[in-house]
């Protein structure tokens, strides 16, 4: 490729390349004229040469639209804008992301201010609005009231309600959730499902009650069930569920061109992204799995843009759209050499050329916790004999009962008012003490076999103001500060990846055998995954919707 526009510059013309037209599937030579960050025209070669300004030479390159992620989770260990930078580095320039943590932790004015900050970034960020908690948080009725949901639905950058993790309640017609769904549909906004394990009959109930899409298919048959019911199907592949090669069996042939099929990475960890990339990796897998290249690129661009009503803004290389452009060596290689977002060069060769921006997290009082309390070792020494034993069957599923080496598992209330405890097998063979604030319940999870190590790990997390800590024999083996409400860190990406890799190495040495360590820990407190969870209400039977073992009430002071 010949001389190109300077890093961070906004070229007026991208010339000499071939353009993928995602509307027709054609690839043909064309120059792209850019004005004000948008595509002014796509013209035959040479006809854009009279425009004054920077020229980006795309000779011998294919130009495709920036990728559109329809279902993302920002702020999972990594600071949200840093996560967006890594997405953009490999070509994802539009992201529809979750609001759960913001709604659960921030008052209205601060939540709105956070969302406003994302408007200034060169990548396009839109939001799906959480209608419920995911771990029985305190004050849930107030935090996720219909009035509050409607207030944020009025924003133009909120494009959906979701994800509906408590989908059985939706299928059963729970009135509060149905009112929130109706509020979204009245405004022409989408409703993101989460129908993990839903039968065809229950999928139809979800559609009847207003759900428009689902990303939880894990077999080709489940993909077809969703499409037949009238849902849009997001095919997921990430550290949590690496299912795409298998799911593609459902959509080869004519269905690969359907606008109702999209690709999503959902919420991969920083380590997975560092190893694989992001949507570029999914497009690659789709092509390798037998999907025609143009159809694979549609799944990652035009289709999600159409789904969210953004097709006049993103998802194609066409007049009036944002100049979100990827320069590729070839259609068979979806990882871009150059990424333009809103007409500006933001990445080259897999690296952002400069930071995308910053959100001043330190100003938000909702992210500043009060005086946290740490449990003492005495608490962990007196584990009641009758606590249930749970078993981690795989990355996600927790069953009642189980054999093998057990650790004590405790969900600790920051104010020291209560603790929920169980024995847990299937996680590791040996563990001194591990504590972490990374939880959908926004409480502290403490695990281990040694009471002193467990208390020391918990005390260190409190000292850090949120984070994770592994202690063995009274010595800290590993720690990570999560200064963003105990959920994420602003640590530079390479350092964060290195730290997380080290933690996984240590835990695998201690017997962790499943696919994704961080989700095994995070989902222990998730109130809607099968079959049993550790929640604020107690040890919770998800299917029966009842408490199996209640919290231990501790009063107002830690023991």
Coordinates of C-alpha atoms in Angstrom, one line a residue:
X1 CA 0.0 0.0 0.0
X2 CA 1.4 3.4 -1.0
X3 CA 1.7 6.5 1.2
X4 CA -1.5 7.0 3.3
X5 CA -3.1 9.7 5.4
X6 CA -1.3 10.5 8.6
X7 CA -2.2 8.8 11.9
X8 CA -5.4 10.3 13.3
X9 CA -5.9 12.4 10.2
X10 CA -9.3 12.6 8.5
X11 CA -8.8 11.8 4.8
X12 CA -11.0 13.5 2.2
X13 CA -10.6 10.6 -0.3
X14 CA -9.9 6.9 0.0
X15 CA -8.7 5.9 -3.4
X16 CA -7.4 3.0 -5.4
X17 CA -9.2 0.2 -3.5
X18 CA -12.0 -2.2 -4.2
X19 CA -15.2 -1.8 -2.2
X20 CA -17.5 -4.5 -0.8
X21 CA -21.1 -3.6 -1.4
X22 CA -23.0 -5.4 1.3
X23 CA -26.3 -4.7 -0.4
X24 CA -25.5 -6.7 -3.5
X25 CA -22.4 -8.8 -2.5
X26 CA -20.4 -7.2 -5.3
X27 CA -16.7 -6.1 -5.0
X28 CA -15.6 -3.4 -7.5
X29 CA -13.0 -0.6 -7.8
X30 CA -14.1 2.7 -6.4
X31 CA -12.9 5.8 -4.7
X32 CA -14.7 7.1 -1.5
X33 CA -15.2 10.8 -0.9
X34 CA -15.5 11.8 2.7
X35 CA -17.0 15.1 4.1
X36 CA -17.5 15.9 7.7
X37 CA -16.8 12.3 8.8
X38 CA -19.4 10.9 6.4
X39 CA -19.3 9.3 3.0
X40 CA -20.3 11.9 0.5
X41 CA -19.9 9.6 -2.6
X42 CA -18.6 6.3 -3.8
X43 CA -17.4 7.0 -7.3
X44 CA -15.5 5.2 -10.1
X45 CA -11.7 5.3 -9.8
X46 CA -10.2 8.7 -10.4
X47 CA -13.4 10.7 -10.1
X48 CA -12.7 11.6 -6.5
X49 CA -9.3 13.0 -7.2
X50 CA -10.3 16.7 -7.4
X51 CA -11.3 16.8 -3.7
X52 CA -8.9 18.9 -1.5
X53 CA -7.5 17.3 1.6
X54 CA -5.7 14.1 2.8
X55 CA -5.6 11.1 0.6
X56 CA -5.7 7.5 1.9
X57 CA -4.2 5.2 -0.7
X58 CA -6.0 1.9 -0.7
X59 CA -4.3 0.3 -3.7
X60 CA -4.5 -3.5 -3.7
X61 CA -6.8 -3.4 -0.7
X62 CA -10.5 -4.2 -0.2
X63 CA -12.6 -1.7 1.7
X64 CA -15.5 -3.0 3.9
X65 CA -17.8 -1.3 6.4
X66 CA -16.7 -1.1 10.1
X67 CA -18.1 -4.0 12.1
X68 CA -21.2 -3.6 14.2
X69 CA -21.4 -5.4 17.6
X70 CA -25.1 -5.9 18.5
X71 CA -24.6 -7.2 22.0
X72 CA -21.6 -6.1 24.1
X73 CA -20.7 -5.8 27.8
X74 CA -18.2 -3.0 28.6
X75 CA -16.4 -2.7 31.9
X76 CA -15.8 -6.4 32.5
X77 CA -12.4 -6.1 34.2
X78 CA -11.2 -3.6 31.7
X79 CA -12.2 0.1 31.7
X80 CA -15.0 0.5 29.1
X81 CA -13.2 3.0 26.7
X82 CA -10.1 0.8 26.8
X83 CA -12.3 -2.1 25.8
X84 CA -13.8 0.0 22.9
X85 CA -10.2 0.8 21.8
X86 CA -9.4 -2.9 21.5
X87 CA -12.6 -3.5 19.6
X88 CA -11.8 -0.6 17.2
X89 CA -8.2 -1.8 16.7
X90 CA -9.5 -4.9 14.9
X91 CA -12.4 -3.2 13.1
X92 CA -15.5 -2.9 15.4
X93 CA -16.5 0.7 15.1
X94 CA -20.2 0.5 16.3
X95 CA -21.1 -1.1 19.6
X96 CA -24.5 -1.7 21.2
X97 CA -23.7 -2.2 24.9
X98 CA -25.2 -3.1 28.2
X99 CA -26.2 -0.5 30.8
X100 CA -26.7 -2.8 33.8
X101 CA -23.7 -1.6 36.0
X102 CA -24.5 2.1 35.3
X103 CA -28.2 1.8 36.2
X104 CA -27.5 -0.3 39.3
X105 CA -24.8 2.0 40.8
X106 CA -25.4 5.5 39.5
X107 CA -28.2 8.0 40.2
X108 CA -30.0 9.4 37.2
X109 CA -27.9 12.4 36.6
X110 CA -24.6 10.5 36.8
X111 CA -25.9 7.7 34.6
X112 CA -27.0 10.2 32.0
X113 CA -23.7 12.0 32.2
X114 CA -21.7 8.8 31.6
X115 CA -23.8 7.9 28.5
X116 CA -23.3 11.5 27.2
X117 CA -19.5 11.1 27.5
X118 CA -19.6 8.1 25.1
X119 CA -21.3 10.4 22.4
X120 CA -18.0 12.2 22.0
X121 CA -16.0 9.1 21.0
X122 CA -15.1 8.5 17.3
X123 CA -16.7 5.1 17.5
X124 CA -20.5 4.9 17.7
X125 CA -21.9 3.6 21.0
X126 CA -25.5 2.7 21.5
X127 CA -27.1 1.1 24.5
X128 CA -29.5 -1.7 25.5
X129 CA -31.3 -0.8 28.8
X130 CA -31.4 -3.3 31.6
X131 CA -35.0 -3.7 32.8
X132 CA -34.1 -5.8 35.9
X133 CA -31.2 -6.7 38.2
X134 CA -29.3 -9.9 37.6
X135 CA -28.4 -10.8 41.1
X136 CA -31.2 -9.6 43.5
X137 CA -29.5 -6.3 44.2
X138 CA -30.7 -4.0 47.0
X139 CA -33.4 -1.5 46.1
X140 CA -34.1 -3.4 42.8
X141 CA -37.7 -2.1 42.5
X142 CA -36.5 1.5 42.7
X143 CA -33.4 1.1 40.5
X144 CA -35.3 -0.7 37.7
X145 CA -38.7 0.9 38.1
X146 CA -40.9 1.5 35.0
X147 CA -40.6 5.2 35.5
X148 CA -36.8 5.1 35.5
X149 CA -36.7 2.7 32.5
X150 CA -39.0 5.0 30.5
X151 CA -36.8 8.0 31.4
X152 CA -33.8 6.4 29.8
X153 CA -35.7 4.9 26.9
X154 CA -36.5 8.5 25.8
X155 CA -32.8 8.9 24.9
X156 CA -31.9 8.5 21.2
X157 CA -28.8 6.5 22.0
X158 CA -30.8 3.8 23.9
X159 CA -32.0 1.5 21.1
X160 CA -33.3 -1.5 23.1
X161 CA -34.5 -2.9 26.4
X162 CA -32.5 -6.0 27.5
X163 CA -31.1 -8.4 28.1
X164 CA -34.0 -10.2 29.7
X165 CA -32.1 -12.7 31.8
X166 CA -35.2 -13.6 33.8
X167 CA -36.8 -14.8 30.6
X168 CA -39.1 -17.4 32.3
X169 CA -40.9 -14.5 34.0
X170 CA -41.3 -12.9 30.5
X171 CA -42.7 -16.1 29.1
X172 CA -45.1 -16.4 32.0
X173 CA -46.3 -12.8 31.5
X174 CA -44.8 -11.1 34.5
X175 CA -46.7 -7.7 34.5
X176 CA -43.8 -5.4 35.4
X177 CA -41.5 -6.8 32.7
X178 CA -44.3 -6.7 30.1
X179 CA -44.9 -3.1 30.8
X180 CA -41.2 -2.3 30.2
X181 CA -41.2 -4.3 27.0
X182 CA -44.3 -2.4 25.9
X183 CA -42.7 0.9 26.6
X184 CA -39.8 0.0 24.4
X185 CA -42.0 -1.3 21.6
X186 CA -44.1 1.9 21.7
X187 CA -40.9 3.9 20.9
X188 CA -39.9 1.5 18.1
X189 CA -37.0 0.0 20.1
X190 CA -35.8 -3.5 20.2
X191 CA -36.1 -6.1 23.1
X192 CA -33.1 -8.2 23.7
X193 CA -33.9 -11.7 24.9
X194 CA -31.7 -14.1 26.9
X195 CA -33.6 -17.4 26.3
X196 CA -30.9 -19.8 27.5
X197 CA -32.4 -23.3 27.3
X198 CA -35.9 -22.1 26.2
X199 CA -38.0 -24.7 24.4
X200 CA -39.6 -23.8 21.0
X201 CA -42.9 -23.4 22.9
X202 CA -41.5 -21.0 25.4
X203 CA -39.6 -19.1 22.6
X204 CA -43.0 -18.4 21.0
X205 CA -44.3 -17.1 24.4
X206 CA -41.3 -14.7 24.5
X207 CA -42.1 -13.5 20.9
X208 CA -45.7 -13.1 21.8
X209 CA -44.8 -11.0 24.8
X210 CA -42.6 -8.7 22.7
X211 CA -39.0 -10.1 22.6
X212 CA -37.3 -9.4 19.2
X213 CA -33.9 -11.2 19.4
X214 CA -31.9 -13.8 21.2
X215 CA -28.2 -14.7 21.4
X216 CA -28.4 -17.8 23.6
X217 CA -28.6 -20.6 21.0
X218 CA -25.9 -23.2 21.6
X219 CA -26.9 -25.7 18.9
X220 CA -27.9 -25.4 15.2
X221 CA -31.4 -26.6 16.1
X222 CA -31.8 -23.8 18.6
X223 CA -30.8 -21.2 16.0
X224 CA -33.5 -22.5 13.7
X225 CA -36.0 -22.5 16.6
X226 CA -35.4 -18.8 17.1
X227 CA -35.6 -18.0 13.4
X228 CA -38.8 -20.0 13.0
X229 CA -40.4 -18.2 15.9
X230 CA -39.7 -14.8 14.3
X231 CA -36.7 -13.8 16.4
X232 CA -33.5 -12.3 15.1
X233 CA -30.7 -14.7 15.9
X234 CA -27.3 -13.5 17.2
X235 CA -24.7 -16.2 16.7
X236 CA -22.3 -16.0 19.6
X237 CA -18.6 -16.9 19.9
X238 CA -16.3 -15.8 22.7
X239 CA -14.5 -17.0 25.8
X240 CA -17.8 -17.9 27.4
X241 CA -19.4 -19.9 24.6
X242 CA -17.1 -20.7 21.6
X243 CA -20.1 -22.0 19.5
X244 CA -19.9 -20.3 16.1
X245 CA -18.4 -23.1 14.0
X246 CA -21.2 -25.4 15.2
X247 CA -24.0 -22.8 14.9
X248 CA -23.1 -22.1 11.3
X249 CA -24.6 -25.5 10.3
X250 CA -28.0 -23.9 10.7
X251 CA -27.4 -21.0 8.3
X252 CA -25.4 -22.3 5.4
X253 CA -27.0 -21.8 2.1
X254 CA -29.8 -19.3 1.5
X255 CA -30.2 -18.5 5.2
X256 CA -26.7 -17.0 5.3
X257 CA -28.1 -14.0 3.4
X258 CA -31.0 -13.5 5.7
X259 CA -31.0 -10.1 7.4
X260 CA -32.1 -11.8 10.6
X261 CA -28.7 -13.4 11.4
X262 CA -26.0 -11.5 13.2
X263 CA -22.6 -12.2 14.9
X264 CA -21.8 -11.3 18.4
X265 CA -18.9 -11.8 20.8
X266 CA -21.2 -11.0 23.7
X267 CA -18.7 -10.3 26.6
X268 CA -15.3 -11.9 26.0
X269 CA -12.5 -11.3 28.5
X270 CA -9.4 -9.1 27.7
X271 CA -7.3 -12.3 27.5
X272 CA -9.5 -13.8 24.8
X273 CA -9.6 -10.5 22.9
X274 CA -5.8 -10.2 23.0
X275 CA -5.5 -13.8 21.6
X276 CA -8.2 -13.6 19.0
X277 CA -9.3 -10.1 18.2
X278 CA -13.0 -9.4 18.2
X279 CA -15.7 -9.4 15.4
X280 CA -12.9 -9.8 12.8
X281 CA -12.3 -13.3 14.3
X282 CA -15.9 -14.2 14.1
X283 CA -16.1 -13.2 10.4
X284 CA -13.0 -15.3 9.8
X285 CA -14.6 -18.3 11.5
X286 CA -17.8 -17.8 9.4
X287 CA -15.8 -17.7 6.2
X288 CA -13.8 -20.8 7.2
X289 CA -17.1 -22.5 8.1
X290 CA -18.4 -22.2 4.6
X291 CA -20.3 -18.9 4.6
X292 CA -19.8 -16.8 1.5
X293 CA -17.5 -13.9 2.4
X294 CA -20.0 -11.2 1.5
X295 CA -22.7 -12.9 3.6
X296 CA -20.3 -13.2 6.5
X297 CA -19.5 -9.5 6.4
X298 CA -23.2 -8.6 6.2
X299 CA -23.7 -10.6 9.5
X300 CA -21.2 -8.3 11.1
X301 CA -22.2 -5.0 9.6
X302 CA -25.4 -4.4 7.7
X303 CA -27.6 -6.9 9.5
X304 CA -27.1 -5.6 13.0
X305 CA -27.4 -2.0 11.7
X306 CA -30.7 -2.8 10.1
X307 CA -31.9 -4.6 13.2
X308 CA -31.4 -1.5 15.4
X309 CA -32.6 1.0 12.8
X310 CA -29.1 2.3 12.2
X311 CA -28.7 1.3 8.6
X312 CA -28.7 4.9 7.4
X313 CA -25.8 5.6 9.7
X314 CA -23.6 2.6 9.8
X315 CA -23.2 -0.9 8.4
X316 CA -22.3 -0.2 4.7
X317 CA -20.1 1.8 2.4
X318 CA -22.7 4.1 0.9
X319 CA -23.5 7.8 0.7
X320 CA -24.6 9.5 3.9
X321 CA -23.2 6.8 6.2
X322 CA -20.5 7.4 8.7
X323 CA -17.1 6.9 7.1
X324 CA -16.4 3.8 9.2
X325 CA -14.1 1.9 6.9
X326 CA -11.8 -1.0 7.1
X327 CA -8.9 -1.6 4.7
X328 CA -8.2 -5.3 4.3
X329 CA -5.5 -7.2 2.4
X330 CA -8.2 -9.5 1.1
X331 CA -11.8 -10.6 1.9
X332 CA -10.4 -13.8 3.3
X333 CA -8.6 -11.8 5.9
X334 CA -11.1 -9.8 8.0
X335 CA -8.5 -8.2 10.3
X336 CA -8.0 -4.7 9.0
X337 CA -4.7 -3.0 8.3
X338 CA -6.3 0.4 8.7
X339 CA -9.5 1.4 10.6
X340 CA -11.4 4.6 10.0
X341 CA -14.1 5.7 12.4
X342 CA -16.2 8.7 11.5
X343 CA -13.7 9.5 8.8
X344 CA -10.7 9.5 11.1
X345 CA -7.9 7.0 11.1
X346 CA -8.1 5.4 14.6
X347 CA -6.0 2.2 14.2
X348 CA -3.3 0.7 12.1
X349 CA -2.0 -2.9 12.2
X350 CA -4.1 -3.9 15.2
X351 CA -3.1 -0.9 17.3
X352 CA -5.1 2.3 18.1
X353 CA -3.1 5.3 16.9
X354 CA -4.2 7.4 19.9
X355 CA -6.6 7.1 22.8
X356 CA -10.2 7.4 21.8
X357 CA -11.2 9.5 24.8
X358 CA -11.8 9.3 28.5
X359 CA -14.7 9.1 30.9
X360 CA -14.0 10.8 34.3
X361 CA -15.1 7.9 36.4
X362 CA -13.6 9.5 39.6
X363 CA -16.2 12.2 39.6
X364 CA -19.2 9.9 40.0
X365 CA -20.3 9.4 43.6
X366 CA -22.1 6.2 42.6
X367 CA -18.8 4.6 41.9
X368 CA -17.3 5.6 45.2
X369 CA -18.1 3.1 47.9
X370 CA -18.4 3.9 51.6
X371 CA -16.5 2.3 54.4
X372 CA -16.4 -1.3 53.5
X373 CA -16.0 -4.0 56.2
X374 CA -14.0 -7.1 55.9
X375 CA -15.0 -10.5 57.5
X376 CA -12.7 -11.9 60.1
X377 CA -11.2 -15.4 60.0
X378 CA -13.5 -16.5 62.8
X379 CA -16.5 -16.2 60.4
X380 CA -14.9 -18.8 58.1
X381 CA -13.9 -21.1 60.9
X382 CA -17.5 -21.6 62.0
X383 CA -19.1 -22.8 58.8
X384 CA -22.5 -24.4 59.7
X385 CA -22.7 -28.1 59.1
X386 CA -26.0 -27.9 57.3
X387 CA -24.9 -25.5 54.5
X388 CA -25.6 -27.1 51.1
X389 CA -22.9 -28.4 48.8
X390 CA -22.9 -27.1 45.2
X391 CA -20.9 -28.4 42.2
X392 CA -19.5 -26.4 39.3
X393 CA -20.2 -28.7 36.4
X394 CA -18.7 -26.5 33.7
X395 CA -17.9 -22.8 33.2
X396 CA -21.5 -21.8 34.0
X397 CA -23.7 -24.6 35.3
X398 CA -23.8 -25.1 39.1
X399 CA -25.7 -28.1 40.4
X400 CA -26.9 -29.1 43.9
X401 CA -24.6 -31.8 45.4
X402 CA -21.3 -33.1 44.1
X403 CA -18.1 -34.8 45.2
X404 CA -14.4 -34.0 45.2
X405 CA -12.4 -31.4 47.0
X406 CA -14.6 -28.6 48.3
X407 CA -14.0 -24.9 49.1
X408 CA -16.0 -22.7 51.3
X409 CA -17.9 -20.1 49.2
X410 CA -19.3 -16.9 50.8
X411 CA -21.1 -13.9 49.4
X412 CA -20.2 -11.1 51.8
X413 CA -22.3 -8.0 52.3
X414 CA -19.9 -5.0 52.3
X415 CA -21.5 -3.5 55.4
X416 CA -21.1 -6.8 57.3
X417 CA -24.9 -7.3 57.7
X418 CA -25.1 -10.8 56.3
X419 CA -23.2 -13.6 54.5
X420 CA -24.5 -16.3 52.3
X421 CA -22.5 -19.5 52.3
X422 CA -22.1 -23.0 50.8
X423 CA -19.6 -25.6 50.0
X424 CA -18.5 -25.7 46.4
X425 CA -16.9 -28.6 44.6
X426 CA -15.7 -28.7 41.0
X427 CA -13.9 -25.3 41.0
X428 CA -10.4 -26.3 42.3
X429 CA -8.6 -29.0 44.2
X430 CA -6.8 -26.6 46.6
X431 CA -7.2 -23.0 47.5
X432 CA -6.0 -20.9 50.4
X433 CA -8.2 -17.8 50.0
X434 CA -9.6 -15.9 47.1
X435 CA -11.7 -12.8 47.3
X436 CA -13.1 -10.5 44.6
X437 CA -15.5 -7.6 44.1
X438 CA -16.2 -8.6 40.5
X439 CA -19.8 -9.7 40.9
X440 CA -23.3 -9.0 39.4
X441 CA -24.5 -8.6 43.0
X442 CA -21.9 -5.9 43.6
X443 CA -20.9 -7.7 46.8
X444 CA -17.7 -9.7 47.6
X445 CA -17.2 -13.3 46.8
X446 CA -14.8 -15.1 49.1
X447 CA -13.6 -18.7 48.4
X448 CA -11.1 -20.9 50.0
X449 CA -10.1 -23.7 52.4
X450 CA -8.1 -21.7 54.9
X451 CA -10.0 -19.3 57.1
X452 CA -6.9 -17.0 57.7
X453 CA -6.1 -16.9 54.0
X454 CA -9.8 -16.1 53.1
X455 CA -9.9 -13.3 55.6
X456 CA -6.6 -11.9 54.5
X457 CA -7.7 -11.9 50.8
X458 CA -11.0 -10.2 51.7
X459 CA -9.2 -7.6 53.8
X460 CA -6.9 -6.8 50.9
X461 CA -9.8 -6.3 48.5
X462 CA -11.2 -3.8 51.0
X463 CA -7.8 -2.0 51.2
X464 CA -7.7 -1.9 47.4
X465 CA -11.1 -0.3 47.3
X466 CA -12.3 -3.1 45.1
X467 CA -10.5 -5.8 43.2
X468 CA -9.3 -9.4 43.4
X469 CA -6.8 -11.1 45.7
X470 CA -5.3 -14.6 46.0
X471 CA -3.6 -15.5 49.3
X472 CA -1.9 -18.8 50.2
X473 CA 0.0 -19.5 53.4
X474 CA -0.5 -15.9 54.5
X475 CA 1.2 -14.6 51.4
X476 CA -0.4 -12.6 48.6
X477 CA 0.2 -14.5 45.4
X478 CA -1.7 -12.3 43.1
X479 CA -3.9 -9.2 43.2
X480 CA -5.6 -6.8 40.9
X481 CA -7.1 -3.5 41.9
X482 CA -10.5 -2.8 40.3
X483 CA -10.9 0.9 41.1
X484 CA -14.0 1.3 38.9
X485 CA -16.7 0.4 41.4
X486 CA -15.0 -2.9 42.1
X487 CA -15.7 -4.0 38.5
X488 CA -13.0 -2.7 36.2
X489 CA -9.5 -1.2 36.2
X490 CA -7.9 1.5 34.1
X491 CA -4.7 -0.5 33.9
X492 CA -3.1 -0.4 30.4
X493 CA -4.4 -3.2 28.3
X494 CA -1.1 -5.2 27.9
X495 CA -0.5 -5.1 31.7
X496 CA -4.1 -6.2 32.4
X497 CA -3.9 -9.1 30.0
X498 CA -0.6 -10.2 31.5
X499 CA -2.1 -10.0 35.0
X500 CA -5.2 -12.0 34.1
X501 CA -3.1 -14.6 32.4
X502 CA -1.0 -15.0 35.5
X503 CA -4.1 -15.4 37.6
X504 CA -5.5 -18.1 35.4
X505 CA -2.2 -19.9 35.4
X506 CA -2.2 -19.9 39.2
X507 CA -5.8 -21.2 39.4
X508 CA -5.2 -23.9 36.9
X509 CA -2.2 -25.0 39.0
X510 CA -4.7 -25.4 41.8
X511 CA -7.1 -27.5 39.8
X512 CA -9.4 -25.3 37.7
X513 CA -10.4 -27.3 34.7
X514 CA -13.2 -25.5 33.0
X515 CA -13.2 -23.2 30.0
X516 CA -13.4 -19.6 31.3
X517 CA -12.3 -18.9 34.9
X518 CA -13.5 -15.4 35.2
X519 CA -17.1 -16.3 34.2
X520 CA -17.1 -19.2 36.5
X521 CA -16.5 -16.8 39.4
X522 CA -18.7 -14.0 38.1
X523 CA -21.7 -16.2 37.4
X524 CA -21.8 -17.8 40.9
X525 CA -24.0 -14.9 41.9
X526 CA -26.1 -14.6 38.7
X527 CA -29.7 -15.2 39.7
X528 CA -31.0 -16.8 36.4
X529 CA -28.5 -19.4 35.3
X530 CA -29.0 -23.1 36.1
X531 CA -29.4 -24.6 38.6
X532 CA -28.3 -23.1 41.9
X533 CA -26.7 -19.7 42.7
X534 CA -25.2 -17.8 45.7
X535 CA -27.3 -14.7 46.0
X536 CA -28.3 -12.0 48.5
X537 CA -31.5 -13.9 49.1
X538 CA -29.5 -17.0 50.0
X539 CA -28.6 -20.2 48.1
X540 CA -31.1 -19.9 45.3
X541 CA -32.8 -22.6 43.4
X542 CA -33.2 -21.0 40.0
X543 CA -35.7 -23.5 38.5
X544 CA -37.9 -23.7 41.6
X545 CA -37.5 -20.0 42.3
X546 CA -36.9 -20.5 46.0
X547 CA -34.3 -20.2 48.7
X548 CA -32.6 -23.4 49.6
X549 CA -30.5 -22.0 52.4
X550 CA -31.0 -18.5 53.9
X551 CA -28.4 -15.8 54.6
X552 CA -26.7 -15.6 58.0
X553 CA -27.7 -12.3 59.6
X554 CA -24.8 -10.6 61.3
X555 CA -26.3 -7.3 62.4
X556 CA -24.5 -4.0 61.5
X557 CA -20.9 -4.9 62.4
X558 CA -18.6 -7.5 60.9
X559 CA -17.8 -10.5 63.2

